[in-house]
Coordinates of C-alpha atoms and ligand atoms in Angstrom, one line a residue:
M295 CA -0.8 0.0 0.0
G296 CA 1.3 3.6 -1.0
T297 CA 2.0 5.9 1.6
V298 CA -1.2 8.6 0.5
D299 CA -3.5 5.4 0.9
T300 CA -2.2 4.0 4.2
F301 CA -2.9 7.8 5.6
K302 CA -6.5 7.8 3.3
R303 CA -7.2 4.5 5.2
A304 CA -6.2 5.7 8.6
I305 CA -8.3 8.7 8.5
T306 CA -11.6 6.3 6.9
D307 CA -10.6 4.1 9.3
L308 CA -10.4 6.8 12.1
F309 CA -13.7 8.4 11.3
V310 CA -16.2 5.4 10.8
M311 CA -14.9 3.7 14.5
G312 CA -15.5 7.3 16.1
K313 CA -17.9 8.4 13.7
K314 CA -20.6 10.0 17.0
Y315 CA -17.4 10.5 19.0
Y316 CA -16.3 13.5 16.2
A317 CA -20.1 14.0 15.2
L318 CA -20.1 15.4 19.0
F319 CA -17.1 16.8 19.0
F320 CA -17.8 18.3 15.7
L321 CA -21.3 20.3 17.0
Q322 CA -19.6 21.1 20.5
S323 CA -16.4 22.5 18.3
L324 CA -18.8 24.5 16.5
A325 CA -20.5 26.0 19.6
R326 CA -17.5 27.1 21.4
Y327 CA -15.4 28.2 18.8
S328 CA -18.1 30.4 16.7
L329 CA -18.7 32.4 20.4
P330 CA -16.3 35.0 19.2
F331 CA -16.7 35.5 16.0
I332 CA -21.0 36.0 16.8
G333 CA -19.2 38.3 19.2
F334 CA -17.7 40.4 16.6
I335 CA -20.8 40.3 14.1
Y336 CA -22.5 41.7 17.2
M337 CA -19.9 44.1 18.5
T338 CA -19.7 46.0 14.7
R339 CA -23.4 46.3 14.7
I340 CA -24.5 47.9 18.1
V341 CA -21.2 50.1 17.2
A342 CA -22.6 50.8 14.1
A343 CA -26.0 51.8 15.6
L344 CA -24.8 54.0 18.2
T345 CA -22.7 55.9 15.7
N346 CA -25.1 56.4 13.2
D347 CA -27.5 57.2 15.7
N348 CA -29.2 54.3 15.7
W349 CA -30.4 53.8 19.2
S350 CA -33.5 52.3 18.5
L351 CA -31.5 49.2 17.2
L352 CA -30.2 48.7 19.9
P353 CA -32.2 46.7 22.3
Q354 CA -33.1 43.9 19.9
Y355 CA -29.4 43.3 19.3
I356 CA -28.2 43.0 22.3
A357 CA -31.0 41.2 23.1
Q358 CA -30.8 38.6 20.4
Y359 CA -26.9 38.7 20.9
L360 CA -27.0 37.3 24.4
I361 CA -29.9 34.4 24.0
I362 CA -27.5 33.3 20.7
L363 CA -25.0 33.3 23.5
L364 CA -26.2 31.7 26.4
F365 CA -28.0 29.2 23.4
L366 CA -24.3 28.2 22.4
Q367 CA -23.0 28.1 26.0
L368 CA -25.8 25.2 27.3
I369 CA -25.3 23.0 23.6
S370 CA -21.4 23.0 24.5
A371 CA -22.0 22.9 27.9
F372 CA -24.4 19.9 27.5
L373 CA -23.1 18.0 24.9
Q374 CA -19.0 18.6 26.9
P375 CA -20.3 14.5 29.2
L376 CA -21.6 13.0 25.8
V377 CA -18.0 14.1 24.1
N378 CA -16.0 12.7 27.2
N379 CA -17.4 9.1 27.2
E380 CA -17.2 8.4 23.5
S381 CA -13.7 9.7 24.0
S382 CA -12.9 7.3 26.9
L383 CA -14.9 4.6 24.3
F384 CA -13.4 5.5 21.0
T385 CA -9.1 5.3 22.7
R386 CA -10.5 2.0 24.6
I387 CA -11.2 0.2 21.1
M388 CA -8.8 2.3 18.8
F389 CA -5.8 1.2 22.0
A390 CA -7.5 -2.9 22.2
M391 CA -7.3 -2.8 18.6
P392 CA -3.7 -4.7 18.1
N393 CA -4.3 -7.2 20.7
K394 CA -7.9 -7.8 18.9
K395 CA -5.9 -8.6 15.9
M396 CA -3.9 -10.8 17.7
L397 CA -6.7 -13.5 19.3
S398 CA -8.0 -13.4 15.8
M399 CA -5.4 -14.2 13.1
Q400 CA -4.2 -17.3 12.6
Y401 CA -2.6 -19.4 15.2
Q402 CA 0.5 -19.5 13.2
Y403 CA 1.0 -15.7 13.1
A404 CA 0.1 -15.5 16.8
E405 CA 2.2 -17.7 18.3
S406 CA 5.5 -16.3 15.4
S407 CA 8.3 -15.2 17.7
E408 CA 8.5 -12.1 14.4
V409 CA 4.8 -11.2 14.9
R410 CA 5.3 -11.0 19.3
E411 CA 7.5 -8.4 18.7
Q412 CA 5.1 -6.5 15.7
L413 CA 2.7 -6.6 17.9
E414 CA 4.4 -5.3 21.1
M415 CA 6.3 -2.4 18.9
I416 CA 2.7 -1.4 17.8
N417 CA 2.1 -0.8 21.3
R418 CA 4.4 1.3 21.8
N419 CA 4.0 3.0 18.6
M420 CA 0.4 3.7 19.3
Q421 CA 1.2 6.4 22.6
S422 CA 5.0 7.4 20.6
S423 CA 4.5 7.6 16.6
Q424 CA 3.4 10.7 15.7
S425 CA 1.4 8.3 12.8
S426 CA -0.5 6.2 15.2
L427 CA -4.6 6.3 15.2
P428 CA -4.7 7.1 18.5
I429 CA -2.0 10.3 17.8
I430 CA -3.4 11.2 14.7
H431 CA -7.0 10.7 16.7
V432 CA -5.7 13.9 18.6
R433 CA -4.4 15.7 16.0
I434 CA -7.6 15.8 13.9
R435 CA -9.3 16.8 17.6
N436 CA -7.2 19.3 17.7
I437 CA -7.7 21.0 14.1
I438 CA -10.8 20.3 14.4
P439 CA -11.7 23.6 15.7
K440 CA -9.2 25.3 13.6
I441 CA -10.6 25.3 9.9
I442 CA -13.8 26.2 12.0
T443 CA -11.7 29.4 13.1
V444 CA -10.5 29.7 9.4
I445 CA -13.6 29.1 7.7
W446 CA -15.4 31.9 10.7
G447 CA -12.1 34.3 9.7
L448 CA -13.3 34.2 6.1
I449 CA -17.3 34.6 5.9
L450 CA -15.8 37.5 8.0
L451 CA -13.0 39.3 6.4
F452 CA -15.0 39.0 3.3
P453 CA -16.1 42.9 3.5
L454 CA -13.1 43.6 3.4
F455 CA -12.3 41.4 -0.3
S456 CA -16.0 43.1 -1.3
I457 CA -15.6 46.2 -2.2
N458 CA -15.9 48.3 -5.3
R459 CA -14.2 51.0 -7.4
G460 CA -16.4 53.2 -7.0
Q461 CA -16.8 53.4 -3.2
L462 CA -12.7 54.1 -3.0
P463 CA -11.0 57.6 -3.1
E464 CA -9.6 58.5 -6.9
E465 CA -6.5 58.4 -5.3
F466 CA -6.7 55.9 -3.0
W467 CA -6.7 53.5 -6.4
W468 CA -4.2 51.6 -5.1
L469 CA -6.5 50.2 -2.3
H470 CA -8.3 48.5 -4.7
P471 CA -9.7 45.5 -3.5
A472 CA -8.4 43.4 -6.3
L473 CA -4.9 44.5 -6.0
I474 CA -4.5 44.1 -2.3
L475 CA -6.3 40.7 -2.6
S476 CA -3.8 39.4 -5.1
G477 CA -1.0 41.5 -2.8
F478 CA -2.4 39.3 0.6
I479 CA -2.7 35.5 -1.1
V480 CA 0.7 36.4 -3.2
L481 CA 2.3 36.2 0.9
L482 CA 0.3 33.6 2.4
A483 CA 0.5 31.4 0.0
I484 CA 4.6 32.0 0.9
T485 CA 4.2 31.9 5.2
I486 CA 1.9 29.5 4.1
S487 CA 4.8 27.4 1.8
I488 CA 7.6 28.1 4.6
Q489 CA 5.2 27.3 7.3
I490 CA 4.8 23.8 5.0
K491 CA 8.2 23.2 4.5
T492 CA 9.3 24.5 8.7
S493 CA 6.9 21.7 9.4
K494 CA 8.2 19.1 7.1
I495 CA 11.2 19.4 8.6
S496 CA 10.5 19.8 12.1
S497 CA 8.2 16.8 11.5
K498 CA 11.4 14.7 10.5
S499 CA 13.4 15.6 13.3
F500 CA 10.4 15.0 15.6
A501 CA 10.1 11.4 13.6
E502 CA 13.7 10.5 14.3
M503 CA 14.3 12.1 18.0
M504 CA 11.3 10.1 18.7
G505 CA 13.3 6.5 16.8
K506 CA 16.0 7.7 19.0
L507 CA 13.8 7.8 22.2
K508 CA 11.9 4.1 21.0
H509 CA 14.3 1.8 22.9
F510 CA 14.5 4.3 25.7
N511 CA 10.6 3.9 25.5
A512 CA 10.9 0.4 25.7
M513 CA 13.3 0.0 28.8
F514 CA 10.8 3.1 30.4
S515 CA 8.0 0.9 30.3
Y516 CA 9.8 -2.0 31.0
E517 CA 11.4 -1.2 33.6
D518 CA 7.9 0.2 34.6
T519 CA 6.5 -3.3 34.4
I520 CA 8.5 -4.1 36.7
L521 CA 8.6 -1.8 38.9
E522 CA 4.1 -2.2 39.1
D523 CA 4.8 -6.3 39.3
V524 CA 4.5 -7.2 42.9
Q525 CA 5.8 -10.7 42.0
S526 CA 8.7 -9.4 41.6
G527 CA 8.8 -7.1 44.6
K528 CA 10.4 -10.3 45.6
E529 CA 14.0 -10.0 43.3
I530 CA 13.6 -6.4 43.2
R531 CA 13.9 -6.1 47.0
L532 CA 16.5 -9.4 47.9
Y533 CA 18.8 -8.0 44.7
D534 CA 18.8 -4.2 45.5
L535 CA 17.5 -4.5 41.4
S536 CA 15.7 -0.8 42.7
K537 CA 18.6 1.1 42.8
K538 CA 20.5 0.3 39.7
M539 CA 16.5 0.1 38.2
T540 CA 16.0 3.9 38.8
S541 CA 19.8 5.5 38.3
T542 CA 19.4 4.2 34.8
I543 CA 16.1 5.8 34.5
D544 CA 17.6 9.1 35.6
S545 CA 20.1 8.9 33.3
E546 CA 18.1 8.6 30.5
S547 CA 15.4 11.2 31.9
I548 CA 18.8 13.1 31.4
Y549 CA 20.1 11.8 27.5
V550 CA 15.4 12.2 26.5
R551 CA 15.9 16.1 28.0
Q552 CA 19.0 16.8 26.2
L553 CA 17.3 15.5 23.4
I554 CA 14.5 17.1 24.1
T555 CA 16.3 20.8 24.3
A556 CA 19.2 20.4 21.2
N557 CA 15.8 19.5 19.0
Y558 CA 13.5 23.4 19.5
K559 CA 17.0 24.4 20.1
R560 CA 16.7 23.7 16.2
F561 CA 13.7 24.7 15.7
R562 CA 13.7 28.5 17.1
K563 CA 15.5 29.9 14.4
I564 CA 12.5 28.9 12.4
Y565 CA 9.6 28.8 14.5
L566 CA 10.5 32.9 15.7
S567 CA 11.0 33.9 11.6
T568 CA 7.2 32.4 10.5
A569 CA 5.6 33.4 13.1
S570 CA 7.6 36.8 13.0
L571 CA 6.6 37.0 9.2
F572 CA 2.5 35.9 10.1
Q573 CA 2.5 39.3 12.4
T574 CA 4.2 41.1 9.6
M575 CA 0.8 39.8 7.0
N576 CA -1.3 40.1 10.2
Y577 CA 0.1 44.3 10.5
M578 CA 0.0 45.0 6.9
I579 CA -4.2 44.1 6.8
Y580 CA -4.8 45.5 10.4
A581 CA -3.1 48.7 7.9
Y582 CA -5.1 48.7 5.5
I583 CA -8.5 47.7 7.2
G584 CA -6.9 51.2 9.1
I585 CA -6.7 53.4 5.5
L586 CA -10.2 52.0 4.4
V587 CA -11.9 53.3 7.4
L588 CA -10.0 56.9 7.5
V589 CA -10.5 57.2 3.4
G590 CA -14.4 56.5 4.4
T591 CA -14.5 53.6 2.2
L592 CA -15.4 51.0 4.9
P593 CA -16.8 51.9 8.3
V594 CA -15.7 52.4 11.5
A595 CA -17.8 49.8 12.7
M596 CA -16.0 47.6 10.7
I597 CA -12.7 47.4 12.7
I598 CA -14.6 45.4 14.8
Q599 CA -15.0 42.3 12.9
L600 CA -12.1 41.6 10.6
S601 CA -9.7 43.2 13.6
G602 CA -11.4 40.1 15.5
A603 CA -11.4 37.9 12.8
L604 CA -7.7 38.1 11.4
S605 CA -7.0 38.1 15.1
Q606 CA -8.5 34.7 15.4
M607 CA -7.5 33.6 12.1
V608 CA -3.5 34.5 12.4
S609 CA -3.3 32.0 15.6
A610 CA -5.5 29.2 14.2
L611 CA -3.9 29.3 11.1
P612 CA -0.6 28.3 11.4
D613 CA -1.6 25.7 14.3
F614 CA -3.6 24.0 11.3
I615 CA -0.4 23.6 9.0
Q616 CA 1.5 22.5 12.0
Q617 CA -0.5 19.8 13.3
T618 CA -2.0 18.5 9.8
M619 CA 2.2 17.5 9.3
M620 CA 2.7 16.4 12.6
I621 CA 0.0 13.4 10.6
F622 CA 2.0 12.4 8.0
S623 CA 5.4 11.8 9.5
S624 CA 6.1 8.4 9.8
P625 CA 4.5 6.4 7.5
E626 CA 6.4 3.7 8.1
D627 CA 4.9 3.4 11.9
L628 CA 1.4 3.8 9.5
K629 CA 2.7 1.5 7.4
E630 CA 3.6 -1.3 10.1
F631 CA 1.1 -1.0 12.0
Y632 CA -1.8 -2.4 8.7
A633 CA 1.1 -4.8 7.9
F634 CA 0.6 -5.8 11.0
M635 CA -3.2 -5.8 10.7
D636 CA -4.0 -7.2 7.3
L637 CA -2.7 -10.8 8.6
P638 CA -4.3 -13.6 7.9
N639 CA -7.3 -14.1 9.9
E640 CA -8.7 -17.6 11.0
E641 CA -12.1 -17.9 10.0
V642 CA -11.4 -18.1 6.4
V643 CA -11.2 -21.6 6.7
G644 CA -14.2 -24.0 6.8
S645 CA -18.1 -23.5 6.7
L646 CA -19.4 -27.0 7.4
P647 CA -20.8 -27.4 10.9
V648 CA -19.6 -30.1 13.8
E649 CA -22.7 -32.8 14.0
K650 CA -23.5 -32.4 17.7
R651 CA -23.1 -36.0 19.0
L652 CA -24.5 -36.8 21.9
D653 CA -23.2 -39.9 22.2
N654 CA -19.9 -38.3 22.3
E655 CA -19.1 -40.3 18.1
Y656 CA -15.8 -39.0 17.3
E657 CA -13.6 -40.5 15.2
F658 CA -10.0 -39.2 13.9
D659 CA -8.8 -40.9 11.3
I660 CA -5.1 -38.9 10.4
R661 CA -3.4 -40.2 6.7
N662 CA -0.1 -39.3 5.9
L663 CA 0.1 -36.6 8.0
S664 CA 3.7 -34.2 7.8
F665 CA 4.3 -30.6 9.2
A666 CA 6.4 -28.0 8.9
Y667 CA 6.2 -25.0 10.7
P668 CA 5.8 -21.6 8.7
G669 CA 8.6 -20.3 7.5
S670 CA 11.1 -23.3 8.4
E671 CA 12.0 -26.0 6.0
E672 CA 12.4 -29.2 8.7
L673 CA 9.5 -31.3 8.6
V674 CA 8.3 -32.1 12.9
L675 CA 5.8 -34.3 12.0
K676 CA 6.7 -37.1 9.6
N677 CA 4.3 -38.5 7.7
I678 CA 1.7 -40.2 10.1
S679 CA -1.0 -42.0 9.6
E680 CA -2.8 -43.4 12.2
T681 CA -6.7 -43.9 13.5
F682 CA -8.2 -42.7 17.1
E683 CA -11.0 -44.4 18.9
V684 CA -14.4 -42.4 20.2
G685 CA -13.7 -43.4 24.3
K686 CA -10.3 -44.3 25.0
K687 CA -7.7 -43.7 26.5
Y688 CA -4.5 -42.0 24.6
A689 CA -0.6 -41.6 25.8
I690 CA 1.4 -39.3 23.5
V691 CA 4.9 -40.1 25.1
G692 CA 8.4 -39.1 23.3
E693 CA 11.3 -36.9 24.5
N694 CA 11.3 -32.9 24.4
G695 CA 11.0 -31.8 21.0
S696 CA 9.9 -35.0 19.3
G697 CA 7.1 -33.1 18.1
K698 CA 3.6 -34.1 20.7
T699 CA 2.7 -30.8 21.2
T700 CA 3.2 -29.7 17.9
F701 CA 0.5 -33.1 16.7
I702 CA -2.1 -31.8 19.4
K703 CA -1.7 -28.1 17.4
L704 CA -2.5 -30.3 14.4
L705 CA -5.2 -32.7 16.1
T706 CA -7.2 -29.1 17.2
R707 CA -6.8 -27.2 13.6
L708 CA -4.6 -24.6 15.8
Y709 CA -2.7 -25.2 12.4
E710 CA -2.9 -27.0 9.5
P711 CA -1.3 -29.6 8.3
T712 CA 1.1 -29.2 5.4
T713 CA 0.9 -32.3 3.5
G714 CA -1.6 -35.4 4.2
T715 CA -4.8 -35.3 6.1
I716 CA -6.9 -35.1 9.0
K717 CA -10.7 -37.1 9.0
M718 CA -12.9 -36.5 11.7
N719 CA -16.5 -39.0 11.6
K720 CA -14.9 -39.4 8.0
I721 CA -14.7 -36.2 6.6
D722 CA -11.2 -32.9 6.1
T723 CA -11.6 -31.2 9.0
K724 CA -10.2 -28.3 6.7
K725 CA -14.2 -28.1 6.1
Y726 CA -15.5 -28.3 9.1
D727 CA -15.6 -24.3 10.6
L728 CA -13.4 -23.8 12.8
R729 CA -15.2 -22.3 15.5
E730 CA -17.4 -25.9 16.5
Y731 CA -14.3 -27.5 15.8
F732 CA -12.4 -25.6 18.6
N733 CA -15.2 -26.9 20.7
L734 CA -14.7 -30.4 20.4
F735 CA -11.3 -30.2 22.6
G736 CA -11.1 -29.2 26.8
V737 CA -7.2 -29.0 26.6
V738 CA -5.2 -28.0 29.2
F739 CA -2.1 -26.6 27.4
Q740 CA 1.3 -26.8 28.8
D741 CA 1.8 -22.7 28.9
Y742 CA -1.9 -22.7 30.1
H743 CA -2.7 -19.1 31.1
L744 CA -5.7 -18.4 33.8
V745 CA -7.2 -14.5 33.7
G746 CA -7.3 -11.4 35.7
F747 CA -11.3 -12.8 36.2
S748 CA -13.3 -13.8 38.7
L749 CA -13.0 -17.7 39.7
G750 CA -16.4 -18.6 38.6
Q751 CA -15.5 -16.6 35.4
N752 CA -11.5 -18.0 34.3
I753 CA -13.5 -22.3 35.0
S754 CA -16.6 -20.7 32.8
V755 CA -14.6 -18.6 30.1
T756 CA -17.5 -16.6 30.1
P757 CA -18.8 -13.3 32.2
T758 CA -22.5 -15.6 33.0
Y759 CA -22.0 -18.9 34.2
D760 CA -24.3 -21.8 36.1
K761 CA -22.5 -21.5 39.8
D762 CA -23.5 -24.7 41.2
R763 CA -21.8 -26.5 37.8
V764 CA -18.7 -24.2 38.0
M765 CA -19.0 -25.5 42.0
M766 CA -19.7 -29.1 41.0
T767 CA -16.4 -29.2 38.5
L768 CA -14.4 -27.9 41.5
D769 CA -15.3 -29.9 43.5
K770 CA -14.1 -32.6 40.9
V771 CA -10.7 -31.2 41.6
G772 CA -10.4 -31.2 45.0
L773 CA -10.2 -27.6 45.4
G774 CA -14.5 -26.8 46.6
E775 CA -13.0 -26.2 50.1
F776 CA -11.2 -23.4 49.4
V777 CA -13.1 -22.0 47.0
R778 CA -16.1 -22.5 49.4
N779 CA -14.6 -20.6 52.4
L780 CA -13.2 -16.8 50.5
P781 CA -15.4 -14.4 51.6
K782 CA -16.6 -14.2 47.7
Q783 CA -17.0 -17.5 46.1
L784 CA -16.7 -18.0 43.0
D785 CA -17.0 -13.8 42.7
T786 CA -13.2 -13.8 44.2
Y787 CA -10.9 -12.0 41.8
L788 CA -7.9 -14.6 41.2
G789 CA -5.4 -12.4 41.9
T790 CA -5.3 -8.6 43.2
E791 CA -4.6 -6.6 40.0
F792 CA -8.3 -5.9 39.5
D793 CA -9.7 -6.4 43.1
D794 CA -7.2 -6.2 46.6
S795 CA -10.2 -8.9 47.9
G796 CA -8.2 -11.0 45.4
V797 CA -6.7 -14.5 45.7
N798 CA -3.3 -15.4 44.3
V799 CA -3.3 -18.7 44.2
S800 CA -0.6 -21.5 44.9
G801 CA 0.9 -22.9 41.4
G802 CA -0.8 -26.7 42.9
Q803 CA -3.8 -24.7 42.8
E804 CA -3.2 -22.7 39.3
Q805 CA -3.4 -26.5 37.4
K806 CA -6.4 -27.5 39.4
L807 CA -8.0 -24.3 38.0
A808 CA -7.0 -24.7 34.8
I809 CA -8.5 -28.2 34.5
A810 CA -11.1 -27.2 36.0
R811 CA -12.1 -25.2 32.9
S812 CA -11.1 -27.8 30.4
L813 CA -13.2 -29.8 32.1
Y814 CA -16.1 -27.0 32.8
K815 CA -16.5 -26.7 28.6
D816 CA -17.7 -30.5 28.8
A817 CA -16.1 -31.7 25.2
P818 CA -16.0 -34.7 23.5
V819 CA -12.4 -34.4 23.7
M820 CA -10.2 -34.2 26.6
I821 CA -6.8 -33.2 26.0
L822 CA -3.5 -33.3 29.0
D823 CA -0.6 -31.5 27.9
E824 CA 2.1 -32.3 30.3
P825 CA 1.0 -29.0 32.5
T826 CA 3.0 -30.9 35.2
A827 CA 5.9 -30.5 33.6
A828 CA 7.9 -28.5 36.9
L829 CA 6.2 -31.2 38.8
D830 CA 8.1 -34.1 41.0
P831 CA 6.2 -37.6 38.6
L832 CA 4.8 -38.5 42.0
T833 CA 2.6 -35.4 42.0
E834 CA 2.6 -35.5 38.3
F835 CA 1.6 -39.7 38.6
E836 CA -1.9 -38.5 40.1
I837 CA -2.5 -35.9 38.6
Y838 CA -3.0 -37.5 35.4
Q839 CA -4.9 -40.5 37.5
N840 CA -7.0 -37.9 38.9
F841 CA -7.4 -36.8 35.4
D842 CA -8.1 -39.8 34.0
N843 CA -10.7 -40.6 36.4
L844 CA -12.8 -37.0 35.8
V845 CA -12.7 -37.7 31.8
E846 CA -15.1 -40.3 32.3
D847 CA -15.9 -42.0 29.0
K848 CA -14.2 -39.3 26.4
T849 CA -11.5 -39.7 24.5
A850 CA -8.5 -38.6 26.1
F851 CA -4.6 -37.8 25.1
Y852 CA -2.3 -37.1 27.5
I853 CA 1.0 -35.9 26.9
S854 CA 4.3 -35.9 28.4
H855 CA 8.0 -36.9 28.3
R856 CA 7.2 -38.6 31.4
L857 CA 5.8 -42.0 31.2
S858 CA 3.6 -42.3 34.7
S859 CA 0.8 -41.8 32.5
S860 CA 0.8 -43.5 30.3
K861 CA 0.5 -47.3 32.6
F862 CA -3.4 -46.7 32.7
C863 CA -4.0 -46.2 29.2
D864 CA -5.9 -48.0 26.8
E865 CA -2.9 -47.5 24.0
I866 CA 0.7 -45.1 24.1
L867 CA 2.1 -43.2 21.2
V868 CA 5.7 -43.2 20.6
F869 CA 7.3 -40.6 19.6
D870 CA 10.8 -39.7 17.9
K871 CA 11.6 -37.1 15.8
G872 CA 8.8 -36.1 14.2
E873 CA 7.1 -39.8 14.1
I874 CA 5.5 -42.8 16.0
I875 CA 7.6 -45.1 16.3
Q876 CA 5.6 -47.6 18.5
R877 CA 1.8 -48.1 19.4
G878 CA 1.0 -50.2 21.7
T879 CA -0.1 -51.0 26.0
H880 CA 2.1 -50.9 28.4
Q881 CA 2.0 -54.0 28.2
D882 CA 3.1 -55.5 25.8
L883 CA 5.8 -52.2 24.8
V884 CA 7.7 -52.4 27.4
K885 CA 8.6 -56.6 26.5
E886 CA 8.7 -54.9 23.2
E887 CA 13.0 -54.1 23.2
G888 CA 12.1 -50.2 21.9
K889 CA 12.3 -46.7 22.7
Y890 CA 9.9 -47.4 25.6
Q891 CA 11.1 -49.3 27.1
E892 CA 14.5 -47.4 26.8
L893 CA 12.6 -44.8 27.7
W894 CA 10.9 -47.0 30.8
S895 CA 13.8 -48.1 31.8
A896 CA 15.9 -44.3 32.7
Q897 CA 12.8 -43.5 34.7
A898 CA 11.0 -46.3 36.4
Q899 CA 13.2 -45.5 39.7
Y900 CA 10.7 -42.9 39.8
Y901 CA 7.4 -44.8 40.3
Q902 CA 8.5 -48.1 42.2
Ligands
LIG1291 P1 7.2 -31.5 22.5 O1 5.8 -31.7 22.9 O2 7.3 -33.3 21.9 O3 8.7 -31.6 23.9 P2 7.1 -29.7 20.7 O4 5.8 -30.1 19.0 O5 6.8 -28.8 21.3 O6 8.1 -31.8 21.1 O7 8.1 -29.2 19.2 C1 8.9 -30.3 18.0 C2 9.6 -29.6 17.2 O8 9.2 -28.4 17.1 C3 10.6 -28.1 18.4 O9 12.2 -28.9 17.0 C4 10.8 -27.6 18.0 O10 11.3 -27.0 18.1 C5 9.8 -27.0 17.3 N1 8.4 -26.0 17.3 C6 8.4 -26.2 18.6 N2 6.7 -25.2 18.8 C7 7.7 -24.3 16.9 C8 6.9 -22.7 16.5 N3 6.3 -22.3 16.8 N4 7.9 -22.5 15.2 C9 8.6 -22.8 14.8 N5 9.2 -24.4 15.7 C10 8.8 -25.2 16.2

């Protein structure tokens, strides 16, 4: 996408997302920024009435002026809270865009470290780049009142340019508006072009400075999160990290200040000279107005309207140009943002509904499945052909890196096969609607994530939920008593981030919560992906056995590089370097010479 198209898209996106906000803000600005001009118009009329001895008109003018004034003030005050509400909603929507995108994009991108780094940078740019949506929005918000002011200014200055030749005394022919107007336009064009050029240079240099500061901003926000994080408080104290951190923050602050001052000094001269140029033009027009009044072409009262309009315009115009130029200063940042937002979304594949079966009869047939992670040539899974029957318990074992988790990611369709097919009930899984297909699985991943919501919401993953069923599930995993004894029970927040009365739970309890969440989903296929890696082998054995009781007659997959879990499974699949090299029951496989026997004897000491 070209630079112009990128900016067009950004501005369109902003107006589409924030149409309500901009409509309200425009109305309010119209009311607020029209006030001085209404004042100039009525002051002119009142003074004209006074100088022409037209006293009878005065009460009428004064009344009209006061009524309009009151009306505009009331509109502005009425709109203020609406504008504030819309503004905070709109800002939240904008800041949520990249994170939301992360959830909707194809999983392969969401998992890639480059995309994660991109996300981090985009989130940072949201606050610091001149060409990020929230900052362009701020600029537009600053520009709207300026546009209103400039339009009002032009309307009120109109009498100045509509004088005709006949109104001028003979010897003042050179005051002819056509002549003055051309002069005025030439001067204005020169000043504006200088202004645009300096704005360009200064916004480029500002963008360069922000580029230099990016690293520091990243460090600041990183250090901020560490300082805010209650958990890391332990290390900060024990290793006395705070001294080091505050001293780096101090030296960075000095550097940042130096950079900002140098940047300011560089442009001080240009700012001052453009400001003087504007001011000179301003004086010239005042002089012109003065002369026209003196020679009797314009009424004295007109001085108020013309000079008022002029002073408002002269202060609005440079700001208008400056703010507009700032928007276009970092096109690369905006392009990066849209490259990220345009990463392909997940929903594009599959439309077939997944048959809802009360008997949970879901069968999987895998044929010649091979898989390489996107962007890599290396096959992580090689030519796998297996069938999995309903209601059976499968153990997937093998050393670290042998492809166990990747296999589950393919089975659950977080990734699609590079070659080969996975069929569910005889139909290629690619054809199923992805959301519905996801619902077939209750998975506890090894890197499971719980969120800072209430305990009940963590289990149900919905804002409202069936309390009894959640409690029943918690009873099953052995957390029922613990939760009942909390003052707010299921409404207790996990962690203290959002609520002081939240609980911090232990690693083991967290694990149980993650298991409860997968059970509550009541999906026909349950998967436990080595969530116990950090636990000792005996505890792991207990968790697996307990989970096995809990999944009842559902199809289940248990992944582990330890073999304690495999004994009670119907079948064991042994993964080695991306291949399934053995399949069978524990009894058969321990007798058979091969990888399983090898792993079993190496680990057997733990289980006796
Ligand atoms: P296991 O679960 O058996 O420990 P994995 O399935 O996690 O093994 O990993 C298999 C191989 O795939 C490993 O070599 C690992 O480095 C690689 N791998 C895992 N995830 C990714 C990823 N997102 N991108 C690229 N390679 C990956």
